PDB file of C-alpha atoms in Angstrom:
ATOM      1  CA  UNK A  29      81.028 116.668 115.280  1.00 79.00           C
ATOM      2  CA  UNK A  30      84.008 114.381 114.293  1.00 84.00           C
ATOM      3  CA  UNK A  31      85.837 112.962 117.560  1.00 90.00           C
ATOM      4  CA  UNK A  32      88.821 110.908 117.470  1.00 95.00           C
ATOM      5  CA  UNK A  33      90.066 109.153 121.034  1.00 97.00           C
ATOM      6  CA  UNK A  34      93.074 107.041 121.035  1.00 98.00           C
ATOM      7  CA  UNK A  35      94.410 105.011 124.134  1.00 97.00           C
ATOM      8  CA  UNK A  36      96.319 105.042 126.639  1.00 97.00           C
ATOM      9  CA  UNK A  37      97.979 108.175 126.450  1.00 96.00           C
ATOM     10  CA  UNK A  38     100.922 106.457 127.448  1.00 97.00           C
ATOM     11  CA  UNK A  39     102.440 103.082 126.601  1.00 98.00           C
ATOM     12  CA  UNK A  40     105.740 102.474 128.196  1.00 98.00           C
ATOM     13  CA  UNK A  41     107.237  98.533 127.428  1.00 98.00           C
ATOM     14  CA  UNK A  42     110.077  96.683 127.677  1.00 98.00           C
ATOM     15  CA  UNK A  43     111.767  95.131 124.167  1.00 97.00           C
ATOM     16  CA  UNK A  44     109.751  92.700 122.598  1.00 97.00           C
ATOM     17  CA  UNK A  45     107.045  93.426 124.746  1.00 97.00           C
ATOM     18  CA  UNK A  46     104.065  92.981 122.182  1.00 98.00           C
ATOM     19  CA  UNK A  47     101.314  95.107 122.778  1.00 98.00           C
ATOM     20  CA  UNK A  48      98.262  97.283 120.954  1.00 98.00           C
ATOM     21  CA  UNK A  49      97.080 100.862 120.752  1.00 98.00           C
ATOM     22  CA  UNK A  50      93.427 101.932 120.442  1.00 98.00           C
ATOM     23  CA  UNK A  51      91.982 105.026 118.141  1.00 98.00           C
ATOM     24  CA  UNK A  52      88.559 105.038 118.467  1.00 97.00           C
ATOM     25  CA  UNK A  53      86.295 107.096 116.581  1.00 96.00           C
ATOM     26  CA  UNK A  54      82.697 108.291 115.622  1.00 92.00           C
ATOM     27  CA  UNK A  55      81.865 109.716 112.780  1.00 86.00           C
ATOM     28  CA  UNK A  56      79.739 110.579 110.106  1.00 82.00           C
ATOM     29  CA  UNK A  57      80.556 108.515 106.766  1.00 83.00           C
ATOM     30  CA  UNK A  58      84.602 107.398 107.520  1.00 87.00           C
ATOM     31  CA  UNK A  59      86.154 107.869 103.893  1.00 87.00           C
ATOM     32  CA  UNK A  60      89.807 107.159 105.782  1.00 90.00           C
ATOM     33  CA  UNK A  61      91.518 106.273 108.629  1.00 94.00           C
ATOM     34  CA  UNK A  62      95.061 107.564 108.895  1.00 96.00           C
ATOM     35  CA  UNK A  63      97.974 106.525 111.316  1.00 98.00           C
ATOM     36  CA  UNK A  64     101.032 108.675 111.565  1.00 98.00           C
ATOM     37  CA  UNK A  65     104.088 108.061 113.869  1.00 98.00           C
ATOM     38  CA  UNK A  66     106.140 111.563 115.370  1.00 97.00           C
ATOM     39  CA  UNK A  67     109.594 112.016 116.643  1.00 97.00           C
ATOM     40  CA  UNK A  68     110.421 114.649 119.130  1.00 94.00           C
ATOM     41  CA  UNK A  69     110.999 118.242 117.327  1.00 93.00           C
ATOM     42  CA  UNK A  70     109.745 116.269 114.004  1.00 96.00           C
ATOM     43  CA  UNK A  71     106.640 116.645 111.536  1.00 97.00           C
ATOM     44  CA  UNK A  72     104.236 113.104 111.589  1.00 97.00           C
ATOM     45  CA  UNK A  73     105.442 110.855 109.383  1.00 97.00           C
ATOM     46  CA  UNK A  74     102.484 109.058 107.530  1.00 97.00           C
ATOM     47  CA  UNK A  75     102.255 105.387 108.173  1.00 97.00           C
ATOM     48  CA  UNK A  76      99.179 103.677 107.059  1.00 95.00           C
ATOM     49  CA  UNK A  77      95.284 104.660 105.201  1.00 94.00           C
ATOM     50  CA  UNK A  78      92.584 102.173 106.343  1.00 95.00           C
ATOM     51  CA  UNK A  79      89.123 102.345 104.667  1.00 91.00           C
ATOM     52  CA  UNK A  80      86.911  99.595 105.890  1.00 91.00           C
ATOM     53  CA  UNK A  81      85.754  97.438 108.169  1.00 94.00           C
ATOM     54  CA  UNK A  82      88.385  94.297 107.678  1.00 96.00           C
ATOM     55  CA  UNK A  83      90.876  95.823 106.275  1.00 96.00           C
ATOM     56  CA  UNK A  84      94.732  95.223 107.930  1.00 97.00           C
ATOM     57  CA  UNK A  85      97.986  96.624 106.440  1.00 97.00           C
ATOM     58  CA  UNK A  86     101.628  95.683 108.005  1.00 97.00           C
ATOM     59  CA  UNK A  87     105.072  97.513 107.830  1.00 95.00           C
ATOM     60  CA  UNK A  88     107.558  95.518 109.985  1.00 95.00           C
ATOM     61  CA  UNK A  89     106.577  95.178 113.270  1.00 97.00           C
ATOM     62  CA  UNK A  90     103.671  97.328 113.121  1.00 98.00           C
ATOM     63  CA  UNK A  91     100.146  96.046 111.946  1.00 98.00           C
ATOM     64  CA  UNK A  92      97.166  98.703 111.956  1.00 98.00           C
ATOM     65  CA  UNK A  93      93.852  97.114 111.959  1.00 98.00           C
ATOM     66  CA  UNK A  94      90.089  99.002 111.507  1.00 97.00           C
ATOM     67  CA  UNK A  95      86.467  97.899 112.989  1.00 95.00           C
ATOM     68  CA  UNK A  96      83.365  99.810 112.657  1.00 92.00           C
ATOM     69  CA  UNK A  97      84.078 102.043 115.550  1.00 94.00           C
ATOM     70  CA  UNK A  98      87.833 101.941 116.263  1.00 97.00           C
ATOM     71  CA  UNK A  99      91.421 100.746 114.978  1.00 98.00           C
ATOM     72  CA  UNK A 100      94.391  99.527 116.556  1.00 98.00           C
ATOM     73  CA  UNK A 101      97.748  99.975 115.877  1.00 98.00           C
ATOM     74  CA  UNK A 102      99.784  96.172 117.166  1.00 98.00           C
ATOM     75  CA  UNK A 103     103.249  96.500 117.618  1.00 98.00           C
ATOM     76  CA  UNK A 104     105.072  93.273 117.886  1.00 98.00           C
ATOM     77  CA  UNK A 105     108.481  92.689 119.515  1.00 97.00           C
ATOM     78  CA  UNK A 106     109.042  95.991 119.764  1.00 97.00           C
ATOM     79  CA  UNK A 107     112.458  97.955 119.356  1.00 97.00           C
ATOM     80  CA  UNK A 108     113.745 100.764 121.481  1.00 97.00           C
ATOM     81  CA  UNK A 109     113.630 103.096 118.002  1.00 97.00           C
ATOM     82  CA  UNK A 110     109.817 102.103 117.999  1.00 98.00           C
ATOM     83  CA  UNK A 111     109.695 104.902 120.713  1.00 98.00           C
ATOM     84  CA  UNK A 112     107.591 107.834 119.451  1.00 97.00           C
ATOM     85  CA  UNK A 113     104.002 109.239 119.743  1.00 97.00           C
ATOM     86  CA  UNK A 114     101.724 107.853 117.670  1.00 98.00           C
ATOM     87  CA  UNK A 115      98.788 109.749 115.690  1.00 97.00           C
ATOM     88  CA  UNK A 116      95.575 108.308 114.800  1.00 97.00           C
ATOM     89  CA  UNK A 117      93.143 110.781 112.201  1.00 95.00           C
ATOM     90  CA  UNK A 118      90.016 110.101 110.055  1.00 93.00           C
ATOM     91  CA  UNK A 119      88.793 111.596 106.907  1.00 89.00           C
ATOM     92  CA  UNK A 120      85.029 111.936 106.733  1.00 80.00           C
ATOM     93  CA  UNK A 121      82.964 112.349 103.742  1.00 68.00           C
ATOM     94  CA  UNK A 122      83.251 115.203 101.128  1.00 66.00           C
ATOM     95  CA  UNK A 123      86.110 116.785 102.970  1.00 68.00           C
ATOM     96  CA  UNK A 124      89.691 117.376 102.626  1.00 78.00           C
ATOM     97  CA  UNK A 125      90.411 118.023 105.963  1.00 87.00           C
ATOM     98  CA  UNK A 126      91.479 114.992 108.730  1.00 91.00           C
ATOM     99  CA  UNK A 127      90.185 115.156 112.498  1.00 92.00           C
ATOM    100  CA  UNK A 128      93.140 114.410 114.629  1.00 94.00           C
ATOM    101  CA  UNK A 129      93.278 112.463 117.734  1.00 96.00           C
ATOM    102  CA  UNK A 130      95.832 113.898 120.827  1.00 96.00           C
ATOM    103  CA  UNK A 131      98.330 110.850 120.257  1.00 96.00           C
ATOM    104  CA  UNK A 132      99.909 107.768 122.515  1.00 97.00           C
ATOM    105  CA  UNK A 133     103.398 108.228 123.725  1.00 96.00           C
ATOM    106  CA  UNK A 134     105.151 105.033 122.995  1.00 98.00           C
ATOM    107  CA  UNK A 135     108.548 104.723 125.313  1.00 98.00           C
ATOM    108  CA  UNK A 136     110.337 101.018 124.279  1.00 98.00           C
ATOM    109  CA  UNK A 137     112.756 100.506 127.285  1.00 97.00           C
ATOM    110  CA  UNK A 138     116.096  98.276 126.244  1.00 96.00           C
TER     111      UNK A 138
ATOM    112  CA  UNK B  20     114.136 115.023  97.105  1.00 64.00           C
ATOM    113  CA  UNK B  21     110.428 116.052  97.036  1.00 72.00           C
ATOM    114  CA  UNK B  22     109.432 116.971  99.841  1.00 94.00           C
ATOM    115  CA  UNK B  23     107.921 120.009 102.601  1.00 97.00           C
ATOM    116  CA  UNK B  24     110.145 122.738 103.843  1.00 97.00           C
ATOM    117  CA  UNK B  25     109.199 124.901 106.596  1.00 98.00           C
ATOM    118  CA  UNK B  26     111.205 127.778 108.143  1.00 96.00           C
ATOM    119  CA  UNK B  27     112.542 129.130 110.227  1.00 96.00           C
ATOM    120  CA  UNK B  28     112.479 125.585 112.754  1.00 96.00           C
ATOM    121  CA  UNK B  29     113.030 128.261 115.595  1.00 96.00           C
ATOM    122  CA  UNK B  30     110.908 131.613 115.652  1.00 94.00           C
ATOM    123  CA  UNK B  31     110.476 134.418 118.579  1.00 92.00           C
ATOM    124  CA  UNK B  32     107.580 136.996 118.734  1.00 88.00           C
ATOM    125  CA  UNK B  33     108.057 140.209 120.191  1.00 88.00           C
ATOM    126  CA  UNK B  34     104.684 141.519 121.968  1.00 84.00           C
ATOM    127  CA  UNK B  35     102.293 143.375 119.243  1.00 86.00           C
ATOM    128  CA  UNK B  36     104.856 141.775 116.352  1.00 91.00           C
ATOM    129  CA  UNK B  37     103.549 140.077 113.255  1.00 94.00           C
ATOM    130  CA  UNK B  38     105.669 137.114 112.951  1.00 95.00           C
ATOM    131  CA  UNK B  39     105.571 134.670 108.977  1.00 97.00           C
ATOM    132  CA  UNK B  40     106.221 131.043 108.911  1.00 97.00           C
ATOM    133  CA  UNK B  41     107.091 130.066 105.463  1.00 98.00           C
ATOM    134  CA  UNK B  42     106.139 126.551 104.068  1.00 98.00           C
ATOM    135  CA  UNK B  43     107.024 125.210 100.522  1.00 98.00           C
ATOM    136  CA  UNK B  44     106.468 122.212  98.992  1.00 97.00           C
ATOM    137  CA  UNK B  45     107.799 120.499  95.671  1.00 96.00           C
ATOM    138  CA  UNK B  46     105.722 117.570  95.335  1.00 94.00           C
ATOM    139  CA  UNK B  47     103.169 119.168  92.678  1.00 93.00           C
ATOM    140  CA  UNK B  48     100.091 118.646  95.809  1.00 93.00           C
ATOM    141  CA  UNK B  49      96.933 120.919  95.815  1.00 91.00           C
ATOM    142  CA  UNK B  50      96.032 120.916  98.852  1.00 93.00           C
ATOM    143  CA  UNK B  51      97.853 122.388 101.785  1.00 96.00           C
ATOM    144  CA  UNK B  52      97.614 122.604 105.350  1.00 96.00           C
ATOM    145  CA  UNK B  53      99.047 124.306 108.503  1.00 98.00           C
ATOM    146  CA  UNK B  54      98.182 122.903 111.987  1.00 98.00           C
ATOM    147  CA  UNK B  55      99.015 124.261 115.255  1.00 98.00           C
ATOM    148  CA  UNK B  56     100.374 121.491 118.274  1.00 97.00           C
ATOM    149  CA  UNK B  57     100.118 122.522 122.159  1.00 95.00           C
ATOM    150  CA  UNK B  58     102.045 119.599 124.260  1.00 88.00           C
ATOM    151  CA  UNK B  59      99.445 117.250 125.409  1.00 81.00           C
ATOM    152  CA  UNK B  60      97.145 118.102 122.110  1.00 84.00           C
ATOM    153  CA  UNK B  61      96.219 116.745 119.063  1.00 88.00           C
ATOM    154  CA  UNK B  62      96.994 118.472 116.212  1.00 95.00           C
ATOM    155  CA  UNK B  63      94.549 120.980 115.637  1.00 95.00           C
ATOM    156  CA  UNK B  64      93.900 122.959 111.987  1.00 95.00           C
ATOM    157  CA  UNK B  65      93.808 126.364 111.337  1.00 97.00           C
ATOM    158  CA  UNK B  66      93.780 127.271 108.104  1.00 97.00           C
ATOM    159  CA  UNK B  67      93.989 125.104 104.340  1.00 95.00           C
ATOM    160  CA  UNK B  68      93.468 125.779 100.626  1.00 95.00           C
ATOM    161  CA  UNK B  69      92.615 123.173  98.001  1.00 91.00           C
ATOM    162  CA  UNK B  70      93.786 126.006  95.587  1.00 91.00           C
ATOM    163  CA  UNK B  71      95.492 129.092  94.566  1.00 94.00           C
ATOM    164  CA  UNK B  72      94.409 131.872  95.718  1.00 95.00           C
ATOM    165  CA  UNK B  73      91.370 129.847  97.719  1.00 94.00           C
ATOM    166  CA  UNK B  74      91.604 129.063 101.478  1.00 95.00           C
ATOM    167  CA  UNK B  75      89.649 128.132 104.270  1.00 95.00           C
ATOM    168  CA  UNK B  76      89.298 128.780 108.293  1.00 95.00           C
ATOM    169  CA  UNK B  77      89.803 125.901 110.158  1.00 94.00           C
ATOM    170  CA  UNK B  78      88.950 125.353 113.552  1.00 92.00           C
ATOM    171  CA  UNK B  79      91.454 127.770 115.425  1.00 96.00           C
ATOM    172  CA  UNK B  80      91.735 130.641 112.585  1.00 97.00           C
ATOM    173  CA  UNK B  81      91.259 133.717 114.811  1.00 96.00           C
ATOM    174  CA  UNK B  82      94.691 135.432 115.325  1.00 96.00           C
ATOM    175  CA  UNK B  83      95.971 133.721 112.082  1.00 97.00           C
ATOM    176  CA  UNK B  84      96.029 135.154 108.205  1.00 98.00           C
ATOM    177  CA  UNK B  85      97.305 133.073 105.090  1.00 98.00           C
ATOM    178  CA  UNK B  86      97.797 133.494 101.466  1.00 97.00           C
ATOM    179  CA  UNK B  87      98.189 131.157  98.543  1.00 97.00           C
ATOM    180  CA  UNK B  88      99.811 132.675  95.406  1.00 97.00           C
ATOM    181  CA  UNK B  89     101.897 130.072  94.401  1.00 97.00           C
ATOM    182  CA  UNK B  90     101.089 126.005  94.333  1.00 96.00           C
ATOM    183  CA  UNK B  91     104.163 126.011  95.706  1.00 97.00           C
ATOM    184  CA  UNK B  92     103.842 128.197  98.943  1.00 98.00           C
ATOM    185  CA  UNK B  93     101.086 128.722 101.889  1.00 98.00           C
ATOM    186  CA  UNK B  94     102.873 131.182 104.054  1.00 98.00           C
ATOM    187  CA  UNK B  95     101.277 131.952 107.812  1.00 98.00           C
ATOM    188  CA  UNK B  96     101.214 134.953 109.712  1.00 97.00           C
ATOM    189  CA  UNK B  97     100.453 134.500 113.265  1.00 96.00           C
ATOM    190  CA  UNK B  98      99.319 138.169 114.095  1.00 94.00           C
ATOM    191  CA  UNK B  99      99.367 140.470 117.128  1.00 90.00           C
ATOM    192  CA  UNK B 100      96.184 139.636 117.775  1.00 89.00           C
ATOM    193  CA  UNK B 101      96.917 135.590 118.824  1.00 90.00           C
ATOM    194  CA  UNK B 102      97.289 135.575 122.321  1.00 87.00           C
ATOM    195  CA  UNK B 103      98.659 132.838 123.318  1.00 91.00           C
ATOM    196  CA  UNK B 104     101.036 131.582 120.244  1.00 93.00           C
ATOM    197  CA  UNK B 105     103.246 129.816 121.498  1.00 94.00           C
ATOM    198  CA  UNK B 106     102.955 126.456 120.112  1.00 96.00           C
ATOM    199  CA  UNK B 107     104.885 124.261 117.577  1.00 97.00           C
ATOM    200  CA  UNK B 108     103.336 125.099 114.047  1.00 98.00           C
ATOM    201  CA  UNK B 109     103.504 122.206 111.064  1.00 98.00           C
ATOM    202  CA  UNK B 110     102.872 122.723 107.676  1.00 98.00           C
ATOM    203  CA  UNK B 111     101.368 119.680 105.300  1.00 97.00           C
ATOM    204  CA  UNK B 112     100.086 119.121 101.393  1.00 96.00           C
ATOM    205  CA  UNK B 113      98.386 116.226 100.067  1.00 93.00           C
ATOM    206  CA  UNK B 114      97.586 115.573  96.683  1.00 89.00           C
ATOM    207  CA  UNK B 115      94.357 114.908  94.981  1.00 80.00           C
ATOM    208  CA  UNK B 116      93.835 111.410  93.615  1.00 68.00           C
ATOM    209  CA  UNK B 117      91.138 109.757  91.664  1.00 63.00           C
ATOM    210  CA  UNK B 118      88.911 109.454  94.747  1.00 64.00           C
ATOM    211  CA  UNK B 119      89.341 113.406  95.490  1.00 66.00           C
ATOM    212  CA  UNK B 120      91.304 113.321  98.758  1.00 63.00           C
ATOM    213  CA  UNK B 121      89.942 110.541 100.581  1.00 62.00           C
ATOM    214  CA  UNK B 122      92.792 108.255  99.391  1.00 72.00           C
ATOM    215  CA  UNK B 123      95.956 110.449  99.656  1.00 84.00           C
ATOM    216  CA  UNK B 124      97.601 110.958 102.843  1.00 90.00           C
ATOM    217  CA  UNK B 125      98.959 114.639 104.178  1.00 93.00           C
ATOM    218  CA  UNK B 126     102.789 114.879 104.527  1.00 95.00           C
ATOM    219  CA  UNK B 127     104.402 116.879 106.905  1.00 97.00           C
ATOM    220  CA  UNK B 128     107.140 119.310 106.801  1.00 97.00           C
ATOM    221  CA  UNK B 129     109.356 119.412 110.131  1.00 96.00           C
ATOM    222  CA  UNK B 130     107.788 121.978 112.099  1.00 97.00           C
ATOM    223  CA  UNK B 131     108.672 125.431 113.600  1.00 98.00           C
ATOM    224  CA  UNK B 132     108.430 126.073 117.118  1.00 97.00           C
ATOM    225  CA  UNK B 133     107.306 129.906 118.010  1.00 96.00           C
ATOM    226  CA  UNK B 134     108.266 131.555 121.631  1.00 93.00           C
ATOM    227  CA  UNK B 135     107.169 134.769 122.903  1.00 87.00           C
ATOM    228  CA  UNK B 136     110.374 136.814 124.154  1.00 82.00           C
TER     229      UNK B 136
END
């Protein structure tokens, strides 16, 4: 069975504050990695696909980044409307359906 | 815009009522989706179609019924029989690519939250 764990559950920092949040995962045959950020009251909003080992991607001050087993999410200098929970899911083979992990609460304090 | 409507974004269930959520999309997508989110929880599936008039169970089906006549719309019914549905219910699509899905991402509508009264 697919599991998804990301961590900490909570992430509270202060502006510009740089710091990293963990999704890892296991598997069988990772066809994507997904990372979605959610308001309060809001659907996800989709933020980056990973597919291998290696690969980074970067949108402002967010950089996701995937290993063999896990991939983090760095958020640098962060801004008080960084604040949301964060969503982590992977895609495994011949399957249309992504395996969701329970999200990190991000809190940016001004 | 293209995008996912769901309504209502506020919903209340009488006990032994039959209660629809309706979701439609404009983006053209194949696939769509509708997940169920408890506070504290991941988001967890319960039903999807890759189709008209196909769908699938997902992990939390019981209590649930969907239909897929249009490409457009994936309505839900949370039945009597769901116990405990109280939850805030999102509705997503996601196209097929080149690589089937495994490069396309699922977009989200907004959400509607169901109470019991």
């Amino acid at each position: 069975e697919d599991q998804v764990t990301q961590s900490p559950e909570a992430l509270r920092l202060q502006e510009g504050e740089s710091s990293s949040l963990n999704c890892s995962y296991t598997v069988s045959g990772l066809r994507g990695l997904f990372w979605y950020r959610q308001d309060p009251g809001k659907g996800p909003e989709f933020l980056f696909t990973l597919y291998s080992a290696g690969e980074e991607k970067e949108k402002e001050r967010l950089k996701a980044t995937l290993t063999k087993k896990e991939s983090f999410l760095h958020i640098t200098a962060p801004k008080p409307e960084d604040s949301a929970t964060y969503l982590c899911a992977v895609q495994t083979s011949g399957y249309s359906t992504l395996t969701f992990g329970k999200g990190t609460m991000l809190l940016v304090s001004p | 815009d293209g995008g996912i409507t769901q309504s209502p974004k506020y919903l209340f269930r009488k006990e032994g009522q039959n209660v629809t959520l309706s979701c439609e999309q404009n983006l053209n997508h194949d696939a769509m989706y509708w997940y169920r989110q408890d506070p504290g929880q991941g988001l967890r599936l319960i039903y999807y179609s890759q189709i008209v008039n196909d769908f699938q169970k997902g992990d939390i089906a019981e209590g649930y019924s969907v239909s897929r006549e249009k490409k457009e719309s994936f309505p839900l019914t949370v039945t009597s029989a769901q116990k405990n549905p109280t939850a805030f219910y999102l509705c997503a699509s996601r196209a097929k690519g080149g690589l089937g899905y495994s490069n396309q991402p699922q977009h989200f509508g907004d959400g509607t939250r169901l109470s019991i009264l």
